[in-house]
PDB file of C-alpha atoms in Angstrom:
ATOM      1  CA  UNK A   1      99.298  37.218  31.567  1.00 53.00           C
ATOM      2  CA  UNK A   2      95.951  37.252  33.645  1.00 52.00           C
ATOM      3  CA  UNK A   3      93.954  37.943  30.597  1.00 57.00           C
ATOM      4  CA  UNK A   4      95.861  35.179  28.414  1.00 58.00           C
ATOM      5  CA  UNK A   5      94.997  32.798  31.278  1.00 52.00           C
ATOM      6  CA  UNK A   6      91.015  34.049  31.315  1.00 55.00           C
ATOM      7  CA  UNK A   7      90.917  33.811  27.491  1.00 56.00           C
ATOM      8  CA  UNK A   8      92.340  30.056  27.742  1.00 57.00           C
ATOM      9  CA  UNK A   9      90.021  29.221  30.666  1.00 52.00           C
ATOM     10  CA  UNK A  10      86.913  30.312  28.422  1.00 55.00           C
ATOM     11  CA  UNK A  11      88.301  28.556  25.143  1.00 59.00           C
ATOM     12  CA  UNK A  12      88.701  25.060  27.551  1.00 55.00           C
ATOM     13  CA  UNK A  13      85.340  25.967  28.715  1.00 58.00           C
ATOM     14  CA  UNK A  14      84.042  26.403  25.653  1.00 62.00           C
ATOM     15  CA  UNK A  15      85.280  23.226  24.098  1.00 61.00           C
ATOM     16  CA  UNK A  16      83.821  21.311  27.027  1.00 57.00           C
ATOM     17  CA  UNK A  17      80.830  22.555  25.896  1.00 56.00           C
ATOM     18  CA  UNK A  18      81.113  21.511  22.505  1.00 62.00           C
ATOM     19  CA  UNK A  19      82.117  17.933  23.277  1.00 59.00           C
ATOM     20  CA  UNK A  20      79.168  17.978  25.704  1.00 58.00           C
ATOM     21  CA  UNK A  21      76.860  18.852  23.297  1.00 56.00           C
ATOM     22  CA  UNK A  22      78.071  16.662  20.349  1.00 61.00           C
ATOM     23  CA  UNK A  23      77.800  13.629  23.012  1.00 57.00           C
ATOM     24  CA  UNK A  24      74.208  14.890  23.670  1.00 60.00           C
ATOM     25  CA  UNK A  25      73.818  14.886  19.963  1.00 66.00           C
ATOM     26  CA  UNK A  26      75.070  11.437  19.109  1.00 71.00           C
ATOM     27  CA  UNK A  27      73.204   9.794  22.112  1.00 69.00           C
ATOM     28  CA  UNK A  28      70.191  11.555  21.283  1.00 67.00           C
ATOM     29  CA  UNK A  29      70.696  10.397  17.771  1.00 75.00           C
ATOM     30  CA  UNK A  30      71.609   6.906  18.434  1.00 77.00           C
ATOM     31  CA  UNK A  31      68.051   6.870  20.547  1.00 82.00           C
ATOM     32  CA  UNK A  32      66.064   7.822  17.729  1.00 81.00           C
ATOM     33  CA  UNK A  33      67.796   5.634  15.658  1.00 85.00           C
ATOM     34  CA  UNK A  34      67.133   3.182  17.860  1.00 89.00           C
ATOM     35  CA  UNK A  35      63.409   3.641  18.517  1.00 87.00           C
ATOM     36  CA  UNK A  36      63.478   4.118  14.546  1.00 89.00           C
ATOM     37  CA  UNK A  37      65.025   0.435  13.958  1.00 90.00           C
ATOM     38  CA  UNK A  38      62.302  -0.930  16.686  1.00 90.00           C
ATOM     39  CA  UNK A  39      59.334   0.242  14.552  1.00 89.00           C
ATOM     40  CA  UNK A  40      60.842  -0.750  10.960  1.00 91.00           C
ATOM     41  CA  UNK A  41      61.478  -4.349  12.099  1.00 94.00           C
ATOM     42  CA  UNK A  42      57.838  -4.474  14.016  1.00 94.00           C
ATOM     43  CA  UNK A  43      56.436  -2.569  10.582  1.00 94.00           C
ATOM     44  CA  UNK A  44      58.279  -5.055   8.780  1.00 95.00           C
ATOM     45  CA  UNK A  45      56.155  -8.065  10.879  1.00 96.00           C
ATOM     46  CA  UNK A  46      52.988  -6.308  10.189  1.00 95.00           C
ATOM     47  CA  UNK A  47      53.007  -5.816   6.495  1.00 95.00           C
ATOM     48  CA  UNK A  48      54.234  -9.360   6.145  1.00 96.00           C
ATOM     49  CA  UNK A  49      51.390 -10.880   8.336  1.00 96.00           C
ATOM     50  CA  UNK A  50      48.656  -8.166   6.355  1.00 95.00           C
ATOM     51  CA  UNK A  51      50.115  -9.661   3.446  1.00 96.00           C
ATOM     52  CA  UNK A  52      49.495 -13.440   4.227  1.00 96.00           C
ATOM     53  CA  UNK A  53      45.962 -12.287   6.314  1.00 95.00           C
ATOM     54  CA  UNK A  54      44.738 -11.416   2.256  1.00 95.00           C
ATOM     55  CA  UNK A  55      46.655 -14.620   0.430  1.00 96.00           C
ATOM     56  CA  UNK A  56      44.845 -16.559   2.785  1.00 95.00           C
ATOM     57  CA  UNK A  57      41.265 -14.665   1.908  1.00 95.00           C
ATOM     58  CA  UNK A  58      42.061 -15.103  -1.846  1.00 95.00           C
ATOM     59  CA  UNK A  59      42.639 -18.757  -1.435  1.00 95.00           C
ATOM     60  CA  UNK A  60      39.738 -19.383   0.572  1.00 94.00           C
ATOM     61  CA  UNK A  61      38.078 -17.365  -2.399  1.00 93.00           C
ATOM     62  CA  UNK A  62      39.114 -19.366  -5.150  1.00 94.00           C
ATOM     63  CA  UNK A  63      38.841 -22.840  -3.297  1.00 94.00           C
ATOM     64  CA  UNK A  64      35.062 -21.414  -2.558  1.00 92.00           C
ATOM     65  CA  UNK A  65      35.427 -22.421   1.379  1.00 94.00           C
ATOM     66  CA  UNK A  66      34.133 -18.659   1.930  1.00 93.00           C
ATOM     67  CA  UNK A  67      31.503 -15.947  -0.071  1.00 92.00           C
ATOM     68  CA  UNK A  68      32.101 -13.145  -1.295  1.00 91.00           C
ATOM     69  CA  UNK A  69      30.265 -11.294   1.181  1.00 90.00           C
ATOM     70  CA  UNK A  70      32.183 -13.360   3.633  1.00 93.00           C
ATOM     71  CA  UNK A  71      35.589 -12.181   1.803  1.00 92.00           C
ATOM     72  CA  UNK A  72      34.791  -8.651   1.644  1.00 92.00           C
ATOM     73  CA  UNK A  73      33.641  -8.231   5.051  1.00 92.00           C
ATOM     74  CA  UNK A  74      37.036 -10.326   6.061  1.00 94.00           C
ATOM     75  CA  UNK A  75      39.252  -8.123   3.982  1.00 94.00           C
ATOM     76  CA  UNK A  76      37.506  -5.149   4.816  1.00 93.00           C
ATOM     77  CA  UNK A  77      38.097  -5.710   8.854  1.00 94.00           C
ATOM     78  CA  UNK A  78      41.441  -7.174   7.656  1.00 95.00           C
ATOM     79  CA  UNK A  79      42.572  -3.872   6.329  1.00 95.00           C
ATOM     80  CA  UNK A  80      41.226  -1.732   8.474  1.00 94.00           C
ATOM     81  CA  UNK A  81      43.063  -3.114  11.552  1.00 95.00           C
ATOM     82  CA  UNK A  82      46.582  -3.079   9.445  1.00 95.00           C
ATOM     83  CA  UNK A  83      45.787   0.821   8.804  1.00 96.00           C
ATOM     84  CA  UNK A  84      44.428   1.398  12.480  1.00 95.00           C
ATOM     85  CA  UNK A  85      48.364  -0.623  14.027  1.00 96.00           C
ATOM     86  CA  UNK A  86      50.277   0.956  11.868  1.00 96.00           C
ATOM     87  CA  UNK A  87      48.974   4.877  11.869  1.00 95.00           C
ATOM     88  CA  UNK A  88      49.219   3.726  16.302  1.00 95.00           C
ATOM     89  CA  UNK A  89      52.779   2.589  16.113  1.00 95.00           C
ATOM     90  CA  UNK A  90      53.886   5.546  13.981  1.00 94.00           C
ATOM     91  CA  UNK A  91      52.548   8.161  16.143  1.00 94.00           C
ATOM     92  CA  UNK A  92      53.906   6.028  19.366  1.00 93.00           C
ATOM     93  CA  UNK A  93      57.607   6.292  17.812  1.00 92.00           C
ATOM     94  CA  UNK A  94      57.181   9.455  16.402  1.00 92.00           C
ATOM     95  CA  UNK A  95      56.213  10.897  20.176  1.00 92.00           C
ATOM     96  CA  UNK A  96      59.305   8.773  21.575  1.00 91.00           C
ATOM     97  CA  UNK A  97      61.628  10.388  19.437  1.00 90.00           C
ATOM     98  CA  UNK A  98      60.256  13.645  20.399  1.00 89.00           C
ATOM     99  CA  UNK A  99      60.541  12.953  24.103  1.00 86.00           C
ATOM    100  CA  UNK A 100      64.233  12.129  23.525  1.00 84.00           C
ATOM    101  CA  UNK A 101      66.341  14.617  25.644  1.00 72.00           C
ATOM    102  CA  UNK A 102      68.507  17.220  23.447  1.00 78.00           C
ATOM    103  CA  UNK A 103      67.430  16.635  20.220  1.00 81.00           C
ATOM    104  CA  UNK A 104      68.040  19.690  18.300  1.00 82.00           C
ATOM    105  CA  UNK A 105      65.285  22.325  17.172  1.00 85.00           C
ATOM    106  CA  UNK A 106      65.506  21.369  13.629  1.00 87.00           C
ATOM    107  CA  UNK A 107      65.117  18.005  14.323  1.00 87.00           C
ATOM    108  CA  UNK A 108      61.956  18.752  16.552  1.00 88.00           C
ATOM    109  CA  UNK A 109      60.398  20.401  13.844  1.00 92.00           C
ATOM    110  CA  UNK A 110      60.811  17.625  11.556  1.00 91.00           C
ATOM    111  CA  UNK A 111      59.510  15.481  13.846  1.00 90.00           C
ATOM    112  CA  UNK A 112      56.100  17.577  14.197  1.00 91.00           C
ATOM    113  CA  UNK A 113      56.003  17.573  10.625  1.00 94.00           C
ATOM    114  CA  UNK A 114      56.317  14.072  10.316  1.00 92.00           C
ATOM    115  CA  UNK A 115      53.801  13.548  13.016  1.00 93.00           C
ATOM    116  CA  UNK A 116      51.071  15.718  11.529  1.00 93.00           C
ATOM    117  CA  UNK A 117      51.665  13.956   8.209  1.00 93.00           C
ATOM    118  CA  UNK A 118      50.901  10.834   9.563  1.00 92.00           C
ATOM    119  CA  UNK A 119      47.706  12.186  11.067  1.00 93.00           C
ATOM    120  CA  UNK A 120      46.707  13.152   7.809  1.00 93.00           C
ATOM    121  CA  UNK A 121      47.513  10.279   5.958  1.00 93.00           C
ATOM    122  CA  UNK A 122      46.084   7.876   8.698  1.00 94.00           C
ATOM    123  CA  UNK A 123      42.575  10.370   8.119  1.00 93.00           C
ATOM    124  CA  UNK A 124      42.760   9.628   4.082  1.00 93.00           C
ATOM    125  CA  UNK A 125      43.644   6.288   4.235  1.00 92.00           C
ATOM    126  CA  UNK A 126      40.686   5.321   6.697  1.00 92.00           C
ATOM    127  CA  UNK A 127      38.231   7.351   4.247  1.00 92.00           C
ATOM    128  CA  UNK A 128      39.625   5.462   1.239  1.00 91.00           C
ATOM    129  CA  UNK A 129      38.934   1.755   3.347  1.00 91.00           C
ATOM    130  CA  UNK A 130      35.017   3.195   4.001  1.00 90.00           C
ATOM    131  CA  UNK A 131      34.686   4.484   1.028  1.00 89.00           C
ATOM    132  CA  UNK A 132      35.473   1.245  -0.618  1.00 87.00           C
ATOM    133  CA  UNK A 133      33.631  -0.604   1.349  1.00 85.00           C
ATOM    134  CA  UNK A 134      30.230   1.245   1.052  1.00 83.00           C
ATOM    135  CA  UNK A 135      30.481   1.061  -2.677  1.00 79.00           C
ATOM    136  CA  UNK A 136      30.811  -2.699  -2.602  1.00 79.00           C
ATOM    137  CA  UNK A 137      28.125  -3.044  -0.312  1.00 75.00           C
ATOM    138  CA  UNK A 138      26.318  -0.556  -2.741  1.00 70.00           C
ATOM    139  CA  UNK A 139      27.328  -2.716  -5.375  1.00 74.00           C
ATOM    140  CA  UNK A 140      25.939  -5.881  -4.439  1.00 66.00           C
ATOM    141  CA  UNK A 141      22.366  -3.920  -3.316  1.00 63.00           C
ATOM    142  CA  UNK A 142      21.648  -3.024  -6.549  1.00 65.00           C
ATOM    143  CA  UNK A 143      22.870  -6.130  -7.836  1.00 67.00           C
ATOM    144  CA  UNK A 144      20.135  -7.673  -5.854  1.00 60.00           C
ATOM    145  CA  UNK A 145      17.875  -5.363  -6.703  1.00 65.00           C
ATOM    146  CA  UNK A 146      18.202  -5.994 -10.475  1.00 67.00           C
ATOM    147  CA  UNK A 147      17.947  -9.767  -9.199  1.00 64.00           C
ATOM    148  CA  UNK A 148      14.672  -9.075  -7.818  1.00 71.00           C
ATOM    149  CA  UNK A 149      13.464  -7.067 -11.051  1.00 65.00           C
ATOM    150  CA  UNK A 150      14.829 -10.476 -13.027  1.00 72.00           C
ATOM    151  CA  UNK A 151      13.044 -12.981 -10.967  1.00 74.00           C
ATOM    152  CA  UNK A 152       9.610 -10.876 -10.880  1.00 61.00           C
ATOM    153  CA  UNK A 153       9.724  -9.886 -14.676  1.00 65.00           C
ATOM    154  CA  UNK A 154      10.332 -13.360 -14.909  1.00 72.00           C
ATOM    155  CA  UNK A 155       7.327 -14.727 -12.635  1.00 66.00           C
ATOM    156  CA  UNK A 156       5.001 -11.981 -14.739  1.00 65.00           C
ATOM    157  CA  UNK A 157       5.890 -13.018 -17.818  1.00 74.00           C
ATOM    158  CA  UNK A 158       5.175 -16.801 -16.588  1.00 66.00           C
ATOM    159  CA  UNK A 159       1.641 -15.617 -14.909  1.00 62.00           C
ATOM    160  CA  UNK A 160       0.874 -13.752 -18.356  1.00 70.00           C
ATOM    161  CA  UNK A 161       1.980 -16.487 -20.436  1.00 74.00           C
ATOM    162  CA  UNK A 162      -0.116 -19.251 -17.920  1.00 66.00           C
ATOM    163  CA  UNK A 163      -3.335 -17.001 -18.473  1.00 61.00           C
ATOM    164  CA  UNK A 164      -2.940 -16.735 -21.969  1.00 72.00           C
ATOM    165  CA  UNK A 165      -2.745 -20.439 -22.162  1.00 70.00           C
ATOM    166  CA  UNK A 166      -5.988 -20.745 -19.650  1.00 61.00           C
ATOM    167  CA  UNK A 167      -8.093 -17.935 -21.799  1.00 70.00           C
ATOM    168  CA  UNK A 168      -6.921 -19.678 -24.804  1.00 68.00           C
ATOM    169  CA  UNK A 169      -8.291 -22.921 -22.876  1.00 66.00           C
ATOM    170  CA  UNK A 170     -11.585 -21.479 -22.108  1.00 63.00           C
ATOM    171  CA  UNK A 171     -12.109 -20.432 -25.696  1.00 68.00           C
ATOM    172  CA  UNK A 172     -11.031 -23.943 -26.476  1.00 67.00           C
ATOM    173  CA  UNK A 173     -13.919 -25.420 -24.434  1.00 63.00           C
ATOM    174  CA  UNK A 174     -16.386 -22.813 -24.865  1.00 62.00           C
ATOM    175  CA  UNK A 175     -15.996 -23.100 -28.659  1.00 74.00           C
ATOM    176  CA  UNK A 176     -16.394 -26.819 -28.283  1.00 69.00           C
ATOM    177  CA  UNK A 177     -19.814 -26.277 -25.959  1.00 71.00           C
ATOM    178  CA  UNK A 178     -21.204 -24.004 -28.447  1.00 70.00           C
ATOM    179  CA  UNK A 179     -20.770 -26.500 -31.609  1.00 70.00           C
ATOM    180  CA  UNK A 180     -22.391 -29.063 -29.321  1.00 74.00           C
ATOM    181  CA  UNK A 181     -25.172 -27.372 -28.487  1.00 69.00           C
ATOM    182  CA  UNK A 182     -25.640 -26.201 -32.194  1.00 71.00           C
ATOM    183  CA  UNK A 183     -25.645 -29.852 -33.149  1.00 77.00           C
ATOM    184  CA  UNK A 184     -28.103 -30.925 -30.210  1.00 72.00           C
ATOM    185  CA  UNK A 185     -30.278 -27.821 -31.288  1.00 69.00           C
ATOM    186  CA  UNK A 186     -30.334 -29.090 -35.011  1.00 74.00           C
ATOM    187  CA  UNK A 187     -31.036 -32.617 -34.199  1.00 72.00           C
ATOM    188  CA  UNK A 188     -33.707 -31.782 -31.979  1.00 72.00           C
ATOM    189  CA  UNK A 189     -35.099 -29.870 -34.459  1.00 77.00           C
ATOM    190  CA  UNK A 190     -35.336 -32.328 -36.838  1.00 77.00           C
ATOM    191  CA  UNK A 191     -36.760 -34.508 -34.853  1.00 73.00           C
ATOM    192  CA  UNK A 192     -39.251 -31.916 -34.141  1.00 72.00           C
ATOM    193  CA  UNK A 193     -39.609 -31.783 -37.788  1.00 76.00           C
ATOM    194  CA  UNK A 194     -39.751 -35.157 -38.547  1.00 79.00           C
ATOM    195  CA  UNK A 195     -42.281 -36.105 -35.755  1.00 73.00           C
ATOM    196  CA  UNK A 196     -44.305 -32.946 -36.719  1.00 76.00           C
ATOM    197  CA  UNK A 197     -44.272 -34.874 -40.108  1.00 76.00           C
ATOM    198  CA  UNK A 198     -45.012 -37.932 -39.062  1.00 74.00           C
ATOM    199  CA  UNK A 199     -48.367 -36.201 -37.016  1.00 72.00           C
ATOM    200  CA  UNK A 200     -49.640 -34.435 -40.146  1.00 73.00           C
ATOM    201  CA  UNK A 201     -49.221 -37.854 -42.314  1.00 73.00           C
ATOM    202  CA  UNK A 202     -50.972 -39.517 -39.797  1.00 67.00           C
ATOM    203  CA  UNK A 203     -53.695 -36.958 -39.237  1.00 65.00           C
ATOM    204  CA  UNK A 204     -54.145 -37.384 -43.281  1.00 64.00           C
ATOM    205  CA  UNK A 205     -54.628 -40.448 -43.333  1.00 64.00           C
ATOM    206  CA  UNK A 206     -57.142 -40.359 -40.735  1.00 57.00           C
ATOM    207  CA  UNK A 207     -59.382 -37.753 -42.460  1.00 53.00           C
ATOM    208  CA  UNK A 208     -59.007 -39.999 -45.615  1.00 49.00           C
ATOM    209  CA  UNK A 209     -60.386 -42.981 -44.157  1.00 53.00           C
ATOM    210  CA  UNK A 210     -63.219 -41.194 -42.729  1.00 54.00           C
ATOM    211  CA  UNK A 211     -63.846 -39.963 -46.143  1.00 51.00           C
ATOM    212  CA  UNK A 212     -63.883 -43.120 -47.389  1.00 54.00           C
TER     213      UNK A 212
END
């Protein structure tokens, strides 16, 4: 009879201990549930407002009230800060759910796992943003580079073609200045001639009438 009673004492005690620890269970579950709802509906806000922060850029865009520099940079800081909240308020309810009293091993673990995951995808994410971001900004320096190389081929190709047209010009003139001075030299010659002419007629004469 004594042992009967023993063995029913440890089977009440036993079952106490069960319904204990499926109340623990269920209360630690209904927390994490809990601090799980909290984030979705506060995740839920932020990917809405991230997604009217860039309709907004893209209208300014298109309605030309902003650059593109001015877009990129916006979208850019836009993005980042969306990544930045959210990776913060995972890892915040991620570490409340671990703090929550008798959650179960396996449920710990998960929890870890979920939390490193985050870490890492947080880490890519962020590289991805940077990563973007310097090749736009690479983007647009060689872009103005090329610019540059446009606008000073262009100028050279103005400077050559203005001192082609000067030499051209000069040859012009100096062409001109040479015929002149041909035609000067051959009238003065002439002249020369003519007058040199006119001296030896004259000095014939003169010797004729002294003949005479």
């Amino acid at each position: 009879m004594e042992s009967n009673h023993k063995d029913k004492l440890v089977e009440i005690d036993n079952e106490a201990i069960r319904k204990k620890e499926d109340a623990d269970s269920k209360y630690a579950e209904g927390q994490m549930n809990q601090l799980q709802d909290v984030f979705s509906g506060e995740q839920a806000m932020r990917d809405n407002a991230y997604q009217r922060d860039l309709a907004r850029l893209h209208k300014a865009l298109a309605e030309k009230k902003i650059t593109q520099d001015e877009f990129d940079r916006q979208e850019y800081e836009t993005t980042k800060q969306y990544t930045d909240d959210t990776y913060n308020a995972t890892v915040s309810m991620i570490e409340k759910q671990l703090s929550v009293a008798n959650i179960s091993t396996e449920e710990k673990k998960k929890l870890e796992a979920q939390l490193a995951k985050a870490k890492v995808d947080y880490v890519k994410q962020t590289t991805d943003i940077e990563i973007s971001n310097s090749d736009k900004i690479n983007q647009k320096e060689i872009k103005l580079a090329e610019d540059r190389k446009k606008r000073n081929d262009k100028t050279m190709q103005a400077l050559k073609q203005f001192a082609q047209s000067v030499q051209g010009l000069f040859n012009a003139v100096f062409q001109a200045q040479t015929a002149n001075i041909e035609k000067q030299e051959d009238a003065l010659q002439k002249s020369y001639d003519k007058e040199t002419e006119r001296i030896e007629t004259l000095k014939e004469n003169k010797l004729y009438r002294d003949w005479e």
